[in-house]
mmCIF file of C-alpha atoms and ligand atoms in Angstrom:
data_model
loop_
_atom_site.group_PDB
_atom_site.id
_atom_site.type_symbol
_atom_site.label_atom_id
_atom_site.label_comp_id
_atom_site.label_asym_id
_atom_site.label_seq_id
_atom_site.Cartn_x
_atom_site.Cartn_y
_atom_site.Cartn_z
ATOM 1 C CA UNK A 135 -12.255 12.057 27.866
ATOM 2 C CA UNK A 136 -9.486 9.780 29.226
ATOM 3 C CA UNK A 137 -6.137 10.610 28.323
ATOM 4 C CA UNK A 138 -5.408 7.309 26.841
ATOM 5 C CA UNK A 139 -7.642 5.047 25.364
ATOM 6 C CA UNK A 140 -6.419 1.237 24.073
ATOM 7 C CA UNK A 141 -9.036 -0.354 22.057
ATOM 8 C CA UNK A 142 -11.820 1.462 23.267
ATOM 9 C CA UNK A 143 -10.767 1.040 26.807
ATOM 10 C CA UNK A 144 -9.571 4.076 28.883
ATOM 11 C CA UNK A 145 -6.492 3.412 30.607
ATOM 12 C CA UNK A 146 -5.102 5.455 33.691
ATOM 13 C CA UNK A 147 -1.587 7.241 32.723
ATOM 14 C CA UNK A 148 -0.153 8.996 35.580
ATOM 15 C CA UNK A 149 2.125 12.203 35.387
ATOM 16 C CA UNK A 150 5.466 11.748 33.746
ATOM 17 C CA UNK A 151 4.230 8.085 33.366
ATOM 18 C CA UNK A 152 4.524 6.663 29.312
ATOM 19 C CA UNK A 153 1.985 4.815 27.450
ATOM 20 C CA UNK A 154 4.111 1.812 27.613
ATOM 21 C CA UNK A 155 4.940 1.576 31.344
ATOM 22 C CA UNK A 156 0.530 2.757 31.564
ATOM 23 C CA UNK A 157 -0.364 -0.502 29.429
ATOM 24 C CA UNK A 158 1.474 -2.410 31.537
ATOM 25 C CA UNK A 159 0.477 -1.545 34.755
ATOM 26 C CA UNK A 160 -3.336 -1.529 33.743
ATOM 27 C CA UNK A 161 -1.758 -5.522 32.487
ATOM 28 C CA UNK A 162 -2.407 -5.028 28.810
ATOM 29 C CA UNK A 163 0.103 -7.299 26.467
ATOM 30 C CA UNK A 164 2.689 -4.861 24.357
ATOM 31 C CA UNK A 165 6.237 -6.105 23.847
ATOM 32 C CA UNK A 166 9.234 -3.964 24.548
ATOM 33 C CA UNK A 167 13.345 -4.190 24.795
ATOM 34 C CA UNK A 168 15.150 -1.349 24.896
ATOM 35 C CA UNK A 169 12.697 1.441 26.265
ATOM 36 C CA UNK A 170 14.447 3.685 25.075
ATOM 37 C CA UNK A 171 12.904 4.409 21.603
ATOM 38 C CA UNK A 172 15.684 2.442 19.349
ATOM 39 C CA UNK A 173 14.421 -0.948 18.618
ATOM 40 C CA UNK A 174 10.457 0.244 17.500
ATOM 41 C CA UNK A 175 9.315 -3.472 19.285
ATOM 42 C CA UNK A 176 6.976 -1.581 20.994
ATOM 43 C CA UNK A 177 5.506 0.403 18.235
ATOM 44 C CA UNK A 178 1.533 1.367 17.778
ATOM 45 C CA UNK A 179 -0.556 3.149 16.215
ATOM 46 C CA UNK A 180 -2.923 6.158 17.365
ATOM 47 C CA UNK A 181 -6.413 5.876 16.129
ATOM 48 C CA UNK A 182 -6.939 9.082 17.404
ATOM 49 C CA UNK A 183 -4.901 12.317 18.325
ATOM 50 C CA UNK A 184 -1.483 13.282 17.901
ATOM 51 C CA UNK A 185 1.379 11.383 19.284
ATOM 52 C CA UNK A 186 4.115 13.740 20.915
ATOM 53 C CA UNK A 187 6.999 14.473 18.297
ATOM 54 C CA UNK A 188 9.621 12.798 20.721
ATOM 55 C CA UNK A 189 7.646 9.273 20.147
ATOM 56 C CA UNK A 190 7.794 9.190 16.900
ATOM 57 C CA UNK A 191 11.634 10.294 16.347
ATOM 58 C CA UNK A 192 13.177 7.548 13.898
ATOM 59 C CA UNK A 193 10.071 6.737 12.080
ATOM 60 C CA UNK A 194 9.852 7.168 8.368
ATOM 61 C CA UNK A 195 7.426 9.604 6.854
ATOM 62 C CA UNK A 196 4.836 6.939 5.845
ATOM 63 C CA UNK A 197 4.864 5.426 9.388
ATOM 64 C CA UNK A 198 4.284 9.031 11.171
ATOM 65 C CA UNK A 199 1.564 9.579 8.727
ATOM 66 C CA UNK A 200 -0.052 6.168 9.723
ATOM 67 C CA UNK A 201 0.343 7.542 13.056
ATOM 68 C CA UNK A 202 2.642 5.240 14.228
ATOM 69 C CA UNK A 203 4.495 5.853 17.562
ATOM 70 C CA UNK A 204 6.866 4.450 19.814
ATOM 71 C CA UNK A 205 5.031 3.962 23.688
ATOM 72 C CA UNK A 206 8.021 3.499 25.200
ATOM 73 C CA UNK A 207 9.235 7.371 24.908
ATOM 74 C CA UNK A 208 5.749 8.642 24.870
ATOM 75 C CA UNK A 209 4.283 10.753 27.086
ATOM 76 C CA UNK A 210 1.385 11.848 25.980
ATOM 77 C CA UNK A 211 -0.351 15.664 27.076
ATOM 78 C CA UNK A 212 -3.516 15.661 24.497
ATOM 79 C CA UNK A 213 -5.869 12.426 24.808
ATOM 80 C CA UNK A 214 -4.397 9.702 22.592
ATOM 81 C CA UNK A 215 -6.369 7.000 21.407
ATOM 82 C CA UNK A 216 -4.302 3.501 20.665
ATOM 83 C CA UNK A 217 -3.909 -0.192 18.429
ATOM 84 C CA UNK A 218 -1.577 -2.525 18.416
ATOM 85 C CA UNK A 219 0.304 -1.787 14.977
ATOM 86 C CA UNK A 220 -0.501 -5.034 12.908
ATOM 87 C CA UNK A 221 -4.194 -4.148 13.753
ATOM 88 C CA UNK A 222 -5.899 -4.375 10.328
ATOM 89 C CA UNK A 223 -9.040 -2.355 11.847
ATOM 90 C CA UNK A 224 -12.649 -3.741 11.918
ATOM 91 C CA UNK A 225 -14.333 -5.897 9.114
ATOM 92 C CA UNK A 226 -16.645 -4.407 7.143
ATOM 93 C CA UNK A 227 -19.533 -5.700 5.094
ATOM 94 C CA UNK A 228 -18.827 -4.456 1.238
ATOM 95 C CA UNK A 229 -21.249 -5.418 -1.949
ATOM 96 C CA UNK A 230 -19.508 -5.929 -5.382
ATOM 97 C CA UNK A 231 -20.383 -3.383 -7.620
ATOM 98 C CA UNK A 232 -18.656 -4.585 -11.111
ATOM 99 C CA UNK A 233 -16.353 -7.101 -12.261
ATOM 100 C CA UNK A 234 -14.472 -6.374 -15.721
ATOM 101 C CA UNK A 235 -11.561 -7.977 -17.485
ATOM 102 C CA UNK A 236 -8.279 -5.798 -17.857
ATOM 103 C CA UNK A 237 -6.547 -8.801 -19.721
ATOM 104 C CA UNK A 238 -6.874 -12.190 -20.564
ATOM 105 C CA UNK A 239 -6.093 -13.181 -16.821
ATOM 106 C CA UNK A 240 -6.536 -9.930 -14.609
ATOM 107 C CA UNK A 241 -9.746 -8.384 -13.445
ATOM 108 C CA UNK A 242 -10.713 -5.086 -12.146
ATOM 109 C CA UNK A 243 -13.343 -5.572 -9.024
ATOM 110 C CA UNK A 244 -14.712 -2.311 -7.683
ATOM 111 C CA UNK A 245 -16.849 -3.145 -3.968
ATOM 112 C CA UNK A 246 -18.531 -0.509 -2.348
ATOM 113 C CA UNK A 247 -17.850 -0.039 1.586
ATOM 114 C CA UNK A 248 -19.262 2.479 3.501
ATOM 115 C CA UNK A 249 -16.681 4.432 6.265
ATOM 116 C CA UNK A 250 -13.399 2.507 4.670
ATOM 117 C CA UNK A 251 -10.499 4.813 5.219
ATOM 118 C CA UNK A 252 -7.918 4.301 3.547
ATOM 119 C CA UNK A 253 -4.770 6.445 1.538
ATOM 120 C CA UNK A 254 -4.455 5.177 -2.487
ATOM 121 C CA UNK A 255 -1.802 1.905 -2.563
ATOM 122 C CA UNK A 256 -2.602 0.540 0.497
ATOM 123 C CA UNK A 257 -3.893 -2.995 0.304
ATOM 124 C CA UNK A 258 -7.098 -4.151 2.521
ATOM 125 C CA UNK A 259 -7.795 -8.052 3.591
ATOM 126 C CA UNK A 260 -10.691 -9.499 0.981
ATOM 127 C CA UNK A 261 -12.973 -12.178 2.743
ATOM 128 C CA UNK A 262 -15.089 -14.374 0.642
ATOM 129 C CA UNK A 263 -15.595 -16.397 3.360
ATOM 130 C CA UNK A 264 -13.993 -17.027 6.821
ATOM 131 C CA UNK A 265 -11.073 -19.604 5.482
ATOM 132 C CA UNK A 266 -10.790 -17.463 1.895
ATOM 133 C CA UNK A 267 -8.985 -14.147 2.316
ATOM 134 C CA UNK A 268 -6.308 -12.666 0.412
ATOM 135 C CA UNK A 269 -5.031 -9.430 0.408
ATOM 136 C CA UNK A 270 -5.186 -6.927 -2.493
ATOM 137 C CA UNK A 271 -3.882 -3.264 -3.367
ATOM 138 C CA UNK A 272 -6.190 -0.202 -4.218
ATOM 139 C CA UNK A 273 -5.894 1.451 -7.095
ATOM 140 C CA UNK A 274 -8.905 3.923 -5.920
ATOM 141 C CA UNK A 275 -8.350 7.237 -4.941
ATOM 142 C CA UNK A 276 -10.680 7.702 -2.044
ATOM 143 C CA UNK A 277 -11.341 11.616 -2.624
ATOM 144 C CA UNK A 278 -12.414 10.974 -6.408
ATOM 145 C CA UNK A 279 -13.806 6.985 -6.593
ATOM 146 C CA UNK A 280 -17.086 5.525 -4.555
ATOM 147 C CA UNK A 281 -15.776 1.967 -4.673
ATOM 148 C CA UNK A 282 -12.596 0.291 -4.012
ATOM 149 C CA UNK A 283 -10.911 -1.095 -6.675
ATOM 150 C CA UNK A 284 -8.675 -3.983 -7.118
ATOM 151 C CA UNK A 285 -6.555 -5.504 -9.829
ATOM 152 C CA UNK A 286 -6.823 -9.120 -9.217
ATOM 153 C CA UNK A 287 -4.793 -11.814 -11.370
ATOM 154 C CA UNK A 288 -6.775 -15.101 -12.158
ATOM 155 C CA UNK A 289 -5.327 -18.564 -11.015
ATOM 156 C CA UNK A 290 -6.242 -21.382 -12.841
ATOM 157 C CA UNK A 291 -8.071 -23.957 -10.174
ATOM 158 C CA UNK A 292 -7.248 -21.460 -7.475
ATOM 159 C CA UNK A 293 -10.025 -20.806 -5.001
ATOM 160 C CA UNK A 294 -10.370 -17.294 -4.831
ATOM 161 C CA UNK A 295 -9.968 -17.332 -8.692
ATOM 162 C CA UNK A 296 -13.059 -19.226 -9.258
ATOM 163 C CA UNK A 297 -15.412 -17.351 -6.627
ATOM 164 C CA UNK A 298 -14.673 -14.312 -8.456
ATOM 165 C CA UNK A 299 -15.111 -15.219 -11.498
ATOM 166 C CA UNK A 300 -17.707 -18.190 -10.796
ATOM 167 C CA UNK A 301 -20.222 -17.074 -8.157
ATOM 168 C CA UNK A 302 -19.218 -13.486 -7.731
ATOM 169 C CA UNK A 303 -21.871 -10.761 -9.008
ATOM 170 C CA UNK A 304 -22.694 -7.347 -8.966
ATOM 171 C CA UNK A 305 -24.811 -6.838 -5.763
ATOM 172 C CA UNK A 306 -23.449 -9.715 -3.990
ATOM 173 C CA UNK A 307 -21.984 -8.906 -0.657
ATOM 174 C CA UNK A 308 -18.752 -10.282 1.174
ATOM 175 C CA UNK A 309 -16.220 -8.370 3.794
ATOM 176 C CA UNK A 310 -12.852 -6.429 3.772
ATOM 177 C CA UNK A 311 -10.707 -5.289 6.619
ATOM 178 C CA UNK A 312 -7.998 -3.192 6.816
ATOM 179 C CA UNK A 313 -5.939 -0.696 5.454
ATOM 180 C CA UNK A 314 -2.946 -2.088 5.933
ATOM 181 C CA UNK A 315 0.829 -0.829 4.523
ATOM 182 C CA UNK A 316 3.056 2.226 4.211
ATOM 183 C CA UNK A 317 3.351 2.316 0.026
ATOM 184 C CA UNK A 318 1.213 5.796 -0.414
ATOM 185 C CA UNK A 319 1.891 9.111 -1.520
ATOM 186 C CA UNK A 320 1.585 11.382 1.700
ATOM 187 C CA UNK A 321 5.554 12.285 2.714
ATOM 188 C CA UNK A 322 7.264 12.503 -0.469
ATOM 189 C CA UNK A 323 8.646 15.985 -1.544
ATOM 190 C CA UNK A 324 6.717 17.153 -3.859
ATOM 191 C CA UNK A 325 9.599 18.239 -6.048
ATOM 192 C CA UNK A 326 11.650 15.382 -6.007
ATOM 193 C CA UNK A 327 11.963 12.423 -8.724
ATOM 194 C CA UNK A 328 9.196 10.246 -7.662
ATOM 195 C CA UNK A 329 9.800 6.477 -9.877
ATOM 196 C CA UNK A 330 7.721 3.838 -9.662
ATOM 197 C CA UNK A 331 8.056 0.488 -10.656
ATOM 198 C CA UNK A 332 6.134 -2.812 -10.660
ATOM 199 C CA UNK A 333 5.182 -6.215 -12.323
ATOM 200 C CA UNK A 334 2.218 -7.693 -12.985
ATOM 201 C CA UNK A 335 -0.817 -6.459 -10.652
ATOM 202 C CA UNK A 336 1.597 -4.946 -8.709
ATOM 203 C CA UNK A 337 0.365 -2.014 -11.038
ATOM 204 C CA UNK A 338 -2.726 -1.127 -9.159
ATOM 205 C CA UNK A 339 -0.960 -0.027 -5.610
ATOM 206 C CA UNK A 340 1.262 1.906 -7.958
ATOM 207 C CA UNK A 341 -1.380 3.396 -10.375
ATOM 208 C CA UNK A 342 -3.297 4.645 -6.408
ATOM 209 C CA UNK A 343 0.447 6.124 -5.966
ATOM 210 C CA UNK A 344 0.217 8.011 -9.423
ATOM 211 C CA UNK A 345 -3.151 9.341 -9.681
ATOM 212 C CA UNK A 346 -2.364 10.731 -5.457
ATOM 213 C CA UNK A 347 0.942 12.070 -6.902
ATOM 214 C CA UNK A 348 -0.981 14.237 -9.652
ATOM 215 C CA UNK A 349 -3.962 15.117 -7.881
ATOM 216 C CA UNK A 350 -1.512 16.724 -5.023
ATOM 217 C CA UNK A 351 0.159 18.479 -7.780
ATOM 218 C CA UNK A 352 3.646 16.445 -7.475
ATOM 219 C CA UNK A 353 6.218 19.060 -9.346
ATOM 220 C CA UNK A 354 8.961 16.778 -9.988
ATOM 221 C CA UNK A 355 9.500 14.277 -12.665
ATOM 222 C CA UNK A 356 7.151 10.649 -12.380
ATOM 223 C CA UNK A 357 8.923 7.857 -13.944
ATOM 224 C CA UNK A 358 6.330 4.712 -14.337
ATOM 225 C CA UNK A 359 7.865 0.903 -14.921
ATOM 226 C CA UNK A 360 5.284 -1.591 -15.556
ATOM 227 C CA UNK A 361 6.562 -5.335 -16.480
ATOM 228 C CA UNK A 362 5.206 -8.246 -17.562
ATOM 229 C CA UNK A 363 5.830 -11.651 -19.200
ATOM 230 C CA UNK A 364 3.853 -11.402 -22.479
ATOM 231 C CA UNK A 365 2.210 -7.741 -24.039
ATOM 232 C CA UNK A 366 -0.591 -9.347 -22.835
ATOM 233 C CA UNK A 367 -0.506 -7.896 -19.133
ATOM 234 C CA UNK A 368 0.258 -4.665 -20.002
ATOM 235 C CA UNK A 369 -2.991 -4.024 -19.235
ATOM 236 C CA UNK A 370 -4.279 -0.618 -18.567
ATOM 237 C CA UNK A 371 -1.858 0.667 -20.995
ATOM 238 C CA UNK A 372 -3.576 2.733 -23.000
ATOM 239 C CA UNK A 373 -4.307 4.396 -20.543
ATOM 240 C CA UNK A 374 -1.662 5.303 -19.139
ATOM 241 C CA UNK A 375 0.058 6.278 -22.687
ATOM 242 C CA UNK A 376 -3.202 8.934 -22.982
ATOM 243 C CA UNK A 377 -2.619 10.370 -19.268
ATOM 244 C CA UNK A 378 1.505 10.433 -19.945
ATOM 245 C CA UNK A 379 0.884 12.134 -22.989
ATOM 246 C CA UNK A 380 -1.467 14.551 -20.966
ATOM 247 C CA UNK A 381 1.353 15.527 -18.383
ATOM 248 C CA UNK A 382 4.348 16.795 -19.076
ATOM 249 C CA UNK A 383 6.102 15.423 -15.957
ATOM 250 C CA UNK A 384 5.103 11.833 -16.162
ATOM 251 C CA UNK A 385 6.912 9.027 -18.515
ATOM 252 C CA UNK A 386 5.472 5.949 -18.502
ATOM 253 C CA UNK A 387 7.576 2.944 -19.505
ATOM 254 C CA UNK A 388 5.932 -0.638 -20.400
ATOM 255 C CA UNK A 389 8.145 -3.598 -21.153
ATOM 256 C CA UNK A 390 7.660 -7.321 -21.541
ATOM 257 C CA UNK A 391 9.805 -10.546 -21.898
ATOM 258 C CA UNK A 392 8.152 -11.890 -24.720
ATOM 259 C CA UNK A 393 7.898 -8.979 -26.749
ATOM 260 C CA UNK A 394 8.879 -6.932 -30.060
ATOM 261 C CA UNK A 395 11.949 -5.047 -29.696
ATOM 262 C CA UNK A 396 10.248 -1.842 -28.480
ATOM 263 C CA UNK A 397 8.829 -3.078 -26.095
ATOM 264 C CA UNK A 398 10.903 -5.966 -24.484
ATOM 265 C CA UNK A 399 12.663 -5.568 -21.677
ATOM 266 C CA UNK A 400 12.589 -6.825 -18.217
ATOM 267 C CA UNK A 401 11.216 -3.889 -16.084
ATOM 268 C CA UNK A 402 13.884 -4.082 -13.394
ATOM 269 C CA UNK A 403 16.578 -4.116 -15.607
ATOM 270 C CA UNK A 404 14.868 -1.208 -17.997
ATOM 271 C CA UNK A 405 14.352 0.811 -14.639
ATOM 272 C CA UNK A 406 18.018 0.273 -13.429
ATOM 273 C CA UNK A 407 19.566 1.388 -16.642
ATOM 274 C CA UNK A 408 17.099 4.370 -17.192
ATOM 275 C CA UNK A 409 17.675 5.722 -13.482
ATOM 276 C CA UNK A 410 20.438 8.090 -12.049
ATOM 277 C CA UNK A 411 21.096 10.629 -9.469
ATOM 278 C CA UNK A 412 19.098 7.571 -6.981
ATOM 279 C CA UNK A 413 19.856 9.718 -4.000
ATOM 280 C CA UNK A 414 17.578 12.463 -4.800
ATOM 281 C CA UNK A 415 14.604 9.975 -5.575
ATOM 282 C CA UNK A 416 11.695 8.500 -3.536
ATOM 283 C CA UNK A 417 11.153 4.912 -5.253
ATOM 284 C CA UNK A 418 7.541 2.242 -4.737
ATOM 285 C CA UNK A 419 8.219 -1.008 -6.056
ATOM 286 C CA UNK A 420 5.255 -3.254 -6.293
ATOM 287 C CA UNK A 421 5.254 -6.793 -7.448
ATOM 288 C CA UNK A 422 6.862 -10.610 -6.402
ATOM 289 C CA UNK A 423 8.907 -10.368 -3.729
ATOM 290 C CA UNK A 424 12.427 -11.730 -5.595
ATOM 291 C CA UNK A 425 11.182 -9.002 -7.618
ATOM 292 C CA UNK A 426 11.107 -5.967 -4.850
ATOM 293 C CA UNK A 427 13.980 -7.500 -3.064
ATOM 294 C CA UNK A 428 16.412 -7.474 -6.079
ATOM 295 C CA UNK A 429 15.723 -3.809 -6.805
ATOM 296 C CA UNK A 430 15.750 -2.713 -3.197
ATOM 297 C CA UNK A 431 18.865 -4.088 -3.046
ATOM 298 C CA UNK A 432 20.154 -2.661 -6.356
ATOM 299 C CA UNK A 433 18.839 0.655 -5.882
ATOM 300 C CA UNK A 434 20.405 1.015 -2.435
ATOM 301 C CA UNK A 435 23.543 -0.295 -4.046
ATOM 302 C CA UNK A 436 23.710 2.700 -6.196
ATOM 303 C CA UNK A 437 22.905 5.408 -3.827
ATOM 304 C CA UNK A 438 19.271 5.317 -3.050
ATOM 305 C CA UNK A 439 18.591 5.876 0.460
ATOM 306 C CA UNK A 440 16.154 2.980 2.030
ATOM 307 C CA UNK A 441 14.428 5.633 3.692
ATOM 308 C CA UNK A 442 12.952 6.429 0.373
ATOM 309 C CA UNK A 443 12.272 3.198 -0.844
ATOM 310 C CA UNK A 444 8.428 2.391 -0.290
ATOM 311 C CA UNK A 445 7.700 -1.196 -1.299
ATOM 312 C CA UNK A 446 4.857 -4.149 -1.172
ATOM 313 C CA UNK A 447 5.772 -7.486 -2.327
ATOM 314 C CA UNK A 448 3.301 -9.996 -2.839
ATOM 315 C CA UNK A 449 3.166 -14.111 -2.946
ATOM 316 C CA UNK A 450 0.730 -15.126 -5.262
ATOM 317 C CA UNK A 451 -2.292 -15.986 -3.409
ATOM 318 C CA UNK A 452 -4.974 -18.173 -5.453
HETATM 319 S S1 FES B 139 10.954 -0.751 23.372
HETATM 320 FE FE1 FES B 139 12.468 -0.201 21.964
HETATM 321 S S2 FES B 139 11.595 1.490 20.939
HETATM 322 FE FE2 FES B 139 10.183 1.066 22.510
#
């Protein structure tokens, strides 16, 4: 087996040589600046094997455990297959297995898809056809569900919208690719304050994130924030009351704009007030992006460390 592999295609790396200075010479595209592992321009990811600890200095705990690397500091002694980083891996063929409502305009679409790897928050690319794709979280957990499951918010007149809900049936095929993103479980201490919050469908990556959490055993306290305009999409709630009531460690919190007193609130704010100690936290927010961006920038502003901040913001696709 070739030492290093790019795309399927072996690639001579000489002694001392690194992958980046390798891809070059056998004339294969990969941006670089400062060569000297600062910048991360040059970052990839291995598909296969372990990149050398020195390659990946820098990186947060999410990226290593994507197996992200930097090429331009790696030199590699165990064969080392490489992608580019943004590549979202193969499309697949997947068949729709159900389609349910959660609320009046959310739905819950489980597809099956045979050999899709993937950790539980991670989003994949959804393709209805070539020019309709949108992306979409997982709230699956792939050790416990057969399917892939999405929360997906309904757009009135928007075109994705109506092929789920018009033409879209169980046993009806269409394609995903991916995993894509860094908001999972794997590299959080198990016994520190893990909080999550999130708007909207921005529950499901976050919901994948909590059922990880407890199936690892997380020891420290979960603290779940789920917003929404109207009671309405609180969906799932229930749920999540039963399975907080089930575990001592884990508080869930829903809150709405337009609601009774015990339950309004908007979640950001609720979440801001409720949390201290920040520094000792690892945080996933999961929802609009004014949404992530405020609280990233609030929670850093009051001592949590970006490193620990996980996030996926999302522009409403229709
Ligand atoms: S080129 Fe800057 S980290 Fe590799």
């Amino acid at each position: 087996m070739s030492l290093l592999t790019y795309m399927d295609r072996p690639v001579p790396i000489a002694p001392g040589e690194t992958v980046l200075e390798a891809l070059l010479r056998a004339g294969i595209e990969a941006k670089s600046s400062c060569r000297a592992g600062t910048c991360q321009t040059c970052m990839h990811r291995a598909v296969s094997g372990t990149p050398p600890e020195a390659s990946q200095r820098g990186l947060t705990e999410a990226q290593k455990a994507m197996g992200f690397f930097l090429p331009c500091v790696c030199k590699p002694e165990t064969p080392l297959a490489i992608a580019p980083r943004d590549d979202a891996g193969a499309r697949r063929e997947a068949v729709v297995r159900s389609l349910e409502r959660l609320s009046h305009d959310i739905i819950r679409l489980r597809i099956e898809a045979d050999d899709f790897d993937y950790r539980p928050g991670q989003f994949l690319e959804l393709i209805a056809d070539d020019d309709l794709k949108r992306h979409y979280s997982l709230a699956s957990h792939p050790e416990d569900d057969p399917y892939l499951e999405m929360h997906i918010r309904l757009h009135e007149n928007g075109r994705m919208s109506r092929r789920l809900t018009e033409r879209l049936a169980p046993g009806h095929r269409l394609h995903v690719a991916g995993p894509s993103g860094t908001c999972f479980y794997e590299g959080v201490d198990p016994d520190q304050p893990l909080v999550l919050i999130g708007a909207g469908t921005g529950l499901a990556p976050l919901y994948g994130v909590l059922r990880d959490a407890l199936k690892r055993g997380h020891r420290g306290p979960i603290r779940l924030y789920h917003g929404a305009r109207d009671p309405r999409g609180l969906y799932l709630r229930d749920e999540l009351e039963a399975l907080a009531g089930s575990r001592e460690n884990l508080t869930y919190r829903p809150c709405a704009l337009d609601a009774d007193a015990h339950l309004r609130g908007d979640v950001a704010a609720v979440a801001l007030e409720s949390e201290t100690g920040l520094e000792h936290s690892a945080f996933f927010l999961c929802g609009g992006e004014n949404l992530v961006k405020r609280l990233k920038r609030d929670l850093f502003m009051r001592g949590a460390s970006l490193r620990a901040i996980r996030a996926d913001a999302f522009t409403p696709g229709a």
